[in-house]
Amino acid sequence: MDVSIDDASSIGVGALCGLGYTEGEARTIVAHLLDCELRGLAYSGLARILSIAERLAAHPRTAQRAEVVRDTPVSAAIDAHDEIGYLVAPIAAELARDKALAAGIAAIAVRDTWYTGMLSYYLEPLADAGLVTIAASNASPWVAVAGGSEPLVGTNPFAMAFPTPGGATVWDIGTSAVTHADAVLAGREGRALPEGVAFDPTGAPTTDPRDALAGALAPWGGHRGSGLAMAVQLLGMHAGSAALPAELAGFGMTIIAMRSDLFAEDGHLEREAAAFAQAVRSSRPLDPAAPARMPFDRSRALREERRARGTLSIAEGVLDALRHLPA
């Protein structure tokens, strides 16, 4: 159903406050979830609050909060103490920005977190600040590797962002054939998954999201995507995670940021990136109705369109569930 962006925000903030988050924390989380909704990624939008509620019911939030446990002029390690990634990743991104702008380069790692969401959400502002950024996060073993059917890696997003005139160029992918969030939402909505994206607990292909969540999601991109997923899993270990993190716990996340003039003269990257973007968008298309585009073009256009409209289309069942979450 259609709902105004303001109303959607109020519903989300109210639900999260009912789960024990402060209003400030709730607004931080909801800002991220609404950006997902604005970009057409409903499975990572307000529906995620239902999963947060289930996770907190099984593992209540403790009194500990994220803290920096190692710090140098160009790096920091954050122990999240089981804090949700939506609240910890902004701290990591701010540290990456400040250190990279001061020293030229910075690397920040987060351990013991969960649900980091869209990495592009954290990288876009850093790129707008003139930083080239890379981020990755491992997760619980929900995904098989190429050639197997047992869960061994997370959905393991990987993202990069570059300062480009007219708006950052951001590339952000998950390394599973279908996201864990989409499988969870499919189970809530009673819809099947596409063919070829999941295995049941016996290793047989399945379109049942509940069997997929009990079994394994397939990797994206064959051996190439599977290799990237394994590399992200190892990066998570470098940040402090276990090889196979527990269910929705113990994720490891890394953000690397570099000033755009670290290697070439000031303005070179931005100028050449703009020329490259123009070349891509004006290149000869296979289908005139679907011209080539730069990463993030679709997301940016859809977000602007929905902001201008002022409304979002959110499943009525999701809104009802959020309104009736037990405190």
Short mmCIF file of C-alpha atoms in Angstrom, two decimals:
data_model
loop_
_atom_site.label_atom_id
_atom_site.label_comp_id
_atom_site.label_asym_id
_atom_site.label_seq_id
_atom_site.Cartn_x
_atom_site.Cartn_y
_atom_site.Cartn_z
CA MET A 1 0.00 0.00 0.00
CA ASP A 2 1.12 3.60 -0.54
CA VAL A 3 2.32 5.43 2.54
CA SER A 4 4.03 8.79 2.89
CA ILE A 5 7.73 8.76 3.59
CA ASP A 6 7.11 10.63 6.84
CA ASP A 7 4.50 8.10 7.97
CA ALA A 8 6.76 5.20 7.05
CA SER A 9 9.52 6.78 9.12
CA SER A 10 7.20 7.27 12.10
CA ILE A 11 6.02 3.66 11.95
CA GLY A 12 9.59 2.36 11.80
CA VAL A 13 10.87 4.61 14.58
CA GLY A 14 7.92 3.67 16.79
CA ALA A 15 8.51 -0.03 16.24
CA LEU A 16 12.21 0.22 17.05
CA CYS A 17 11.61 2.34 20.14
CA GLY A 18 9.22 -0.36 21.26
CA LEU A 19 12.07 -2.84 20.91
CA GLY A 20 14.21 -0.79 23.28
CA TYR A 21 16.21 1.50 21.01
CA THR A 22 16.41 5.20 21.85
CA GLU A 23 14.68 7.59 19.48
CA GLY A 24 18.06 8.70 18.11
CA GLU A 25 19.15 5.12 17.50
CA ALA A 26 15.81 4.29 15.92
CA ARG A 27 16.06 7.24 13.54
CA THR A 28 19.57 6.20 12.53
CA ILE A 29 18.37 2.69 11.68
CA VAL A 30 15.21 3.85 9.92
CA ALA A 31 17.12 6.35 7.76
CA HIS A 32 19.07 3.39 6.38
CA LEU A 33 15.98 1.23 5.88
CA LEU A 34 14.11 4.04 4.13
CA ASP A 35 17.03 4.54 1.76
CA CYS A 36 16.59 0.89 0.81
CA GLU A 37 12.88 1.46 0.22
CA LEU A 38 13.59 4.57 -1.86
CA ARG A 39 16.00 2.58 -4.01
CA GLY A 40 13.52 -0.24 -4.62
CA LEU A 41 15.08 -2.76 -2.22
CA ALA A 42 12.03 -3.54 -0.10
CA TYR A 43 13.52 -6.76 1.27
CA SER A 44 16.17 -4.64 3.03
CA GLY A 45 13.70 -1.91 4.01
CA LEU A 46 11.21 -1.63 6.86
CA ALA A 47 10.55 -5.38 6.78
CA ARG A 48 14.02 -5.79 8.27
CA ILE A 49 12.63 -4.48 11.60
CA LEU A 50 10.61 -7.70 11.92
CA SER A 51 13.84 -9.68 11.65
CA ILE A 52 15.51 -7.38 14.19
CA ALA A 53 12.62 -8.05 16.58
CA GLU A 54 13.02 -11.81 16.17
CA ARG A 55 16.74 -11.59 16.73
CA LEU A 56 16.36 -9.49 19.88
CA ALA A 57 13.76 -11.91 21.22
CA ALA A 58 16.32 -14.70 20.95
CA HIS A 59 19.33 -12.59 22.00
CA PRO A 60 18.37 -9.47 23.97
CA ARG A 61 20.49 -6.37 23.62
CA THR A 62 23.12 -5.97 26.35
CA ALA A 63 24.21 -2.78 28.10
CA GLN A 64 27.56 -2.78 26.28
CA ARG A 65 28.03 -0.47 23.31
CA ALA A 66 30.55 -0.39 20.49
CA GLU A 67 34.02 0.84 21.41
CA VAL A 68 37.31 1.48 19.63
CA VAL A 69 39.79 -1.07 20.97
CA ARG A 70 42.75 -0.30 18.68
CA ASP A 71 43.56 3.09 17.23
CA THR A 72 46.34 4.56 15.07
CA PRO A 73 46.44 7.64 12.84
CA VAL A 74 45.41 5.49 9.86
CA SER A 75 43.43 2.63 11.37
CA ALA A 76 41.01 1.58 14.07
CA ALA A 77 39.40 -1.61 15.30
CA ILE A 78 35.91 -1.44 16.77
CA ASP A 79 34.47 -4.12 19.04
CA ALA A 80 30.72 -3.79 18.51
CA HIS A 81 29.85 -5.99 21.50
CA ASP A 82 26.97 -7.56 19.54
CA GLU A 83 25.54 -4.18 18.48
CA ILE A 84 23.56 -4.06 15.26
CA GLY A 85 25.58 -2.91 12.27
CA TYR A 86 23.20 -0.10 11.39
CA LEU A 87 24.49 1.70 14.49
CA VAL A 88 28.14 0.64 14.35
CA ALA A 89 28.95 1.08 10.65
CA PRO A 90 28.27 4.85 10.77
CA ILE A 91 30.91 5.11 13.51
CA ALA A 92 33.35 3.17 11.33
CA ALA A 93 32.54 5.32 8.30
CA GLU A 94 33.09 8.54 10.27
CA LEU A 95 36.45 7.29 11.52
CA ALA A 96 37.43 6.27 7.99
CA ARG A 97 36.49 9.71 6.66
CA ASP A 98 38.31 11.70 9.33
CA LYS A 99 41.48 9.61 9.26
CA ALA A 100 41.66 9.38 5.46
CA LEU A 101 41.11 13.09 4.96
CA ALA A 102 43.88 13.78 7.48
CA ALA A 103 46.41 11.10 6.52
CA GLY A 104 45.39 10.21 2.96
CA ILE A 105 44.37 6.64 3.70
CA ALA A 106 42.57 4.76 6.46
CA ALA A 107 41.36 1.24 7.27
CA ILE A 108 38.67 0.57 9.86
CA ALA A 109 37.53 -2.86 11.03
CA VAL A 110 34.43 -3.82 13.02
CA ARG A 111 33.94 -7.12 14.81
CA ASP A 112 31.06 -8.76 16.67
CA THR A 113 28.24 -7.04 14.79
CA TRP A 114 25.21 -8.15 12.76
CA TYR A 115 22.93 -6.74 10.05
CA THR A 116 25.17 -4.12 8.48
CA GLY A 117 22.68 -3.51 5.66
CA MET A 118 23.66 -1.84 2.38
CA LEU A 119 27.34 -0.99 2.34
CA SER A 120 26.64 1.64 -0.32
CA TYR A 121 24.70 3.61 2.29
CA TYR A 122 27.93 4.22 4.20
CA LEU A 123 30.19 4.69 1.18
CA GLU A 124 28.17 7.20 -0.83
CA PRO A 125 28.77 10.08 1.66
CA LEU A 126 32.46 9.20 1.86
CA ALA A 127 32.79 9.39 -1.92
CA ASP A 128 30.94 12.71 -1.88
CA ALA A 129 33.61 13.87 0.58
CA GLY A 130 36.33 13.08 -1.98
CA LEU A 131 37.31 9.57 -0.86
CA VAL A 132 37.75 6.37 -2.84
CA THR A 133 36.28 3.67 -0.62
CA ILE A 134 36.07 -0.10 -0.37
CA ALA A 135 33.92 -2.03 2.09
CA ALA A 136 33.09 -5.65 2.78
CA SER A 137 31.25 -7.60 5.45
CA ASN A 138 31.05 -11.30 6.07
CA ALA A 139 28.07 -12.96 7.73
CA SER A 140 26.66 -16.18 9.06
CA PRO A 141 27.13 -19.19 6.75
CA TRP A 142 23.92 -19.05 4.73
CA VAL A 143 25.44 -19.57 1.27
CA ALA A 144 27.10 -22.51 -0.47
CA VAL A 145 30.33 -22.17 -2.42
CA ALA A 146 30.54 -23.15 -6.09
CA GLY A 147 30.41 -26.91 -6.44
CA GLY A 148 28.80 -27.46 -3.04
CA SER A 149 25.37 -27.30 -1.42
CA GLU A 150 26.22 -26.72 2.26
CA PRO A 151 26.24 -23.22 3.81
CA LEU A 152 29.85 -22.06 4.25
CA VAL A 153 29.91 -18.30 3.57
CA GLY A 154 27.65 -15.36 4.22
CA THR A 155 25.81 -13.31 1.63
CA ASN A 156 29.00 -11.24 1.97
CA PRO A 157 28.42 -7.85 0.32
CA PHE A 158 31.31 -6.04 -1.34
CA ALA A 159 31.19 -2.39 -2.36
CA MET A 160 33.36 0.34 -3.88
CA ALA A 161 32.65 4.04 -4.33
CA PHE A 162 34.36 6.83 -6.26
CA PRO A 163 33.91 10.60 -6.18
CA THR A 164 32.35 11.61 -9.51
CA PRO A 165 30.94 15.02 -10.48
CA GLY A 166 27.16 14.84 -10.44
CA GLY A 167 27.07 12.14 -7.78
CA ALA A 168 29.24 9.31 -6.49
CA THR A 169 29.78 6.18 -8.55
CA VAL A 170 28.92 3.31 -6.21
CA TRP A 171 29.09 -0.40 -6.93
CA ASP A 172 27.52 -2.61 -4.25
CA ILE A 173 26.74 -6.30 -4.64
CA GLY A 174 25.89 -9.30 -2.53
CA THR A 175 27.67 -12.53 -3.43
CA SER A 176 24.67 -14.86 -3.17
CA ALA A 177 22.22 -15.61 -5.98
CA VAL A 178 19.43 -14.21 -3.83
CA THR A 179 19.84 -12.11 -0.70
CA HIS A 180 19.17 -13.57 2.72
CA ALA A 181 16.78 -10.67 3.36
CA ASP A 182 14.79 -11.50 0.23
CA ALA A 183 14.55 -15.15 1.24
CA VAL A 184 13.30 -14.13 4.69
CA LEU A 185 10.73 -11.75 3.21
CA ALA A 186 9.61 -14.38 0.70
CA GLY A 187 8.94 -16.71 3.63
CA ARG A 188 6.89 -14.04 5.40
CA GLU A 189 4.88 -13.35 2.26
CA GLY A 190 4.41 -17.00 1.28
CA ARG A 191 6.00 -16.65 -2.16
CA ALA A 192 8.43 -18.97 -3.88
CA LEU A 193 12.03 -18.17 -4.70
CA PRO A 194 13.21 -18.30 -8.32
CA GLU A 195 14.55 -21.57 -9.66
CA GLY A 196 18.24 -22.24 -9.20
CA VAL A 197 19.02 -19.94 -6.27
CA ALA A 198 18.80 -22.25 -3.25
CA PHE A 199 19.20 -25.74 -1.84
CA ASP A 200 17.17 -27.51 0.83
CA PRO A 201 18.86 -29.18 3.85
CA THR A 202 19.50 -32.36 1.79
CA GLY A 203 21.26 -30.42 -0.97
CA ALA A 204 18.39 -30.66 -3.45
CA PRO A 205 17.37 -27.53 -5.38
CA THR A 206 14.39 -25.75 -3.84
CA THR A 207 12.16 -22.73 -4.39
CA ASP A 208 10.72 -22.90 -0.84
CA PRO A 209 12.29 -20.02 1.13
CA ARG A 210 11.94 -21.83 4.44
CA ASP A 211 13.79 -24.86 3.08
CA ALA A 212 16.38 -22.53 1.59
CA LEU A 213 16.98 -20.80 4.92
CA ALA A 214 17.35 -24.20 6.57
CA GLY A 215 19.63 -25.33 3.74
CA ALA A 216 21.76 -22.95 1.68
CA LEU A 217 21.48 -20.15 -0.82
CA ALA A 218 23.42 -20.56 -4.06
CA PRO A 219 26.45 -18.38 -4.81
CA TRP A 220 26.21 -15.60 -7.39
CA GLY A 221 28.40 -15.69 -10.48
CA GLY A 222 29.62 -19.26 -10.39
CA HIS A 223 33.24 -19.75 -9.37
CA ARG A 224 33.99 -16.03 -9.74
CA GLY A 225 31.27 -14.91 -7.37
CA SER A 226 32.01 -17.80 -5.05
CA GLY A 227 35.68 -16.80 -4.94
CA LEU A 228 34.74 -13.21 -4.10
CA ALA A 229 32.44 -14.48 -1.33
CA MET A 230 35.27 -16.54 0.15
CA ALA A 231 37.62 -13.55 -0.02
CA VAL A 232 35.06 -11.44 1.85
CA GLN A 233 34.70 -14.24 4.41
CA LEU A 234 38.46 -14.06 4.97
CA LEU A 235 38.35 -10.25 5.24
CA GLY A 236 35.78 -10.70 7.99
CA MET A 237 38.20 -12.98 9.81
CA HIS A 238 40.88 -10.30 9.42
CA ALA A 239 38.46 -7.90 11.13
CA GLY A 240 38.05 -10.35 14.01
CA SER A 241 35.18 -12.68 13.10
CA ALA A 242 35.17 -16.44 13.38
CA ALA A 243 35.59 -18.48 10.20
CA LEU A 244 31.91 -19.45 10.41
CA PRO A 245 30.09 -16.83 12.49
CA ALA A 246 27.10 -17.92 14.56
CA GLU A 247 23.57 -17.23 13.36
CA LEU A 248 23.16 -13.46 13.02
CA ALA A 249 26.16 -12.75 15.24
CA GLY A 250 29.87 -12.06 15.09
CA PHE A 251 30.08 -10.47 11.63
CA GLY A 252 33.31 -8.76 10.60
CA MET A 253 33.25 -5.59 8.49
CA THR A 254 36.04 -3.54 6.91
CA ILE A 255 36.06 -0.04 5.37
CA ILE A 256 39.12 1.26 3.50
CA ALA A 257 39.18 4.90 2.42
CA MET A 258 41.70 6.81 0.31
CA ARG A 259 41.77 10.50 -0.53
CA SER A 260 41.18 10.99 -4.26
CA ASP A 261 44.49 12.88 -4.60
CA LEU A 262 46.52 10.23 -2.79
CA PHE A 263 48.30 9.05 -5.96
CA ALA A 264 47.50 11.52 -8.74
CA GLU A 265 47.16 15.29 -8.73
CA ASP A 266 44.12 16.92 -7.17
CA GLY A 267 41.09 16.70 -9.47
CA HIS A 268 42.50 14.03 -11.82
CA LEU A 269 40.26 11.19 -10.66
CA GLU A 270 37.10 13.29 -10.63
CA ARG A 271 37.80 14.66 -14.12
CA GLU A 272 38.57 11.28 -15.64
CA ALA A 273 35.69 9.58 -13.82
CA ALA A 274 33.28 12.13 -15.30
CA ALA A 275 34.68 11.52 -18.79
CA PHE A 276 34.39 7.77 -18.34
CA ALA A 277 30.80 8.04 -17.08
CA GLN A 278 29.89 10.12 -20.12
CA ALA A 279 31.49 7.53 -22.42
CA VAL A 280 29.55 4.70 -20.77
CA ARG A 281 26.17 6.46 -20.89
CA SER A 282 26.61 7.56 -24.51
CA SER A 283 27.94 4.22 -25.76
CA ARG A 284 26.04 2.33 -28.47
CA PRO A 285 23.31 0.29 -26.72
CA LEU A 286 22.25 -3.22 -27.62
CA ASP A 287 18.69 -2.08 -26.93
CA PRO A 288 17.90 1.64 -27.35
CA ALA A 289 15.25 1.30 -24.65
CA ALA A 290 17.87 0.08 -22.16
CA PRO A 291 21.06 2.12 -22.62
CA ALA A 292 24.26 1.38 -20.73
CA ARG A 293 24.51 3.01 -17.34
CA MET A 294 27.00 3.56 -14.59
CA PRO A 295 26.73 1.76 -11.27
CA PHE A 296 24.24 3.52 -8.99
CA ASP A 297 22.45 5.35 -11.84
CA ARG A 298 19.29 3.30 -11.34
CA SER A 299 19.35 3.64 -7.56
CA ARG A 300 19.89 7.39 -7.67
CA ALA A 301 17.13 7.98 -10.24
CA LEU A 302 14.61 5.83 -8.39
CA ARG A 303 15.43 7.48 -5.07
CA GLU A 304 14.97 10.96 -6.54
CA GLU A 305 11.69 9.96 -8.17
CA ARG A 306 10.26 8.53 -4.95
CA ARG A 307 11.45 11.45 -2.85
CA ALA A 308 9.74 13.82 -5.27
CA ARG A 309 6.56 11.75 -5.10
CA GLY A 310 6.74 11.67 -1.31
CA THR A 311 5.33 8.15 -0.97
CA LEU A 312 6.51 4.58 -0.81
CA SER A 313 4.72 1.35 -1.64
CA ILE A 314 5.11 -1.00 1.31
CA ALA A 315 3.34 -4.32 1.78
CA GLU A 316 0.31 -3.89 4.01
CA GLY A 317 1.24 -7.03 5.92
CA VAL A 318 4.63 -5.54 6.79
CA LEU A 319 3.09 -2.29 8.04
CA ASP A 320 0.50 -4.15 10.12
CA ALA A 321 3.18 -6.37 11.64
CA LEU A 322 5.29 -3.34 12.53
CA ARG A 323 2.35 -1.57 14.17
CA HIS A 324 1.63 -4.63 16.31
CA LEU A 325 5.14 -5.62 17.37
CA PRO A 326 5.19 -6.49 21.07
CA ALA A 327 7.22 -4.06 23.13
#
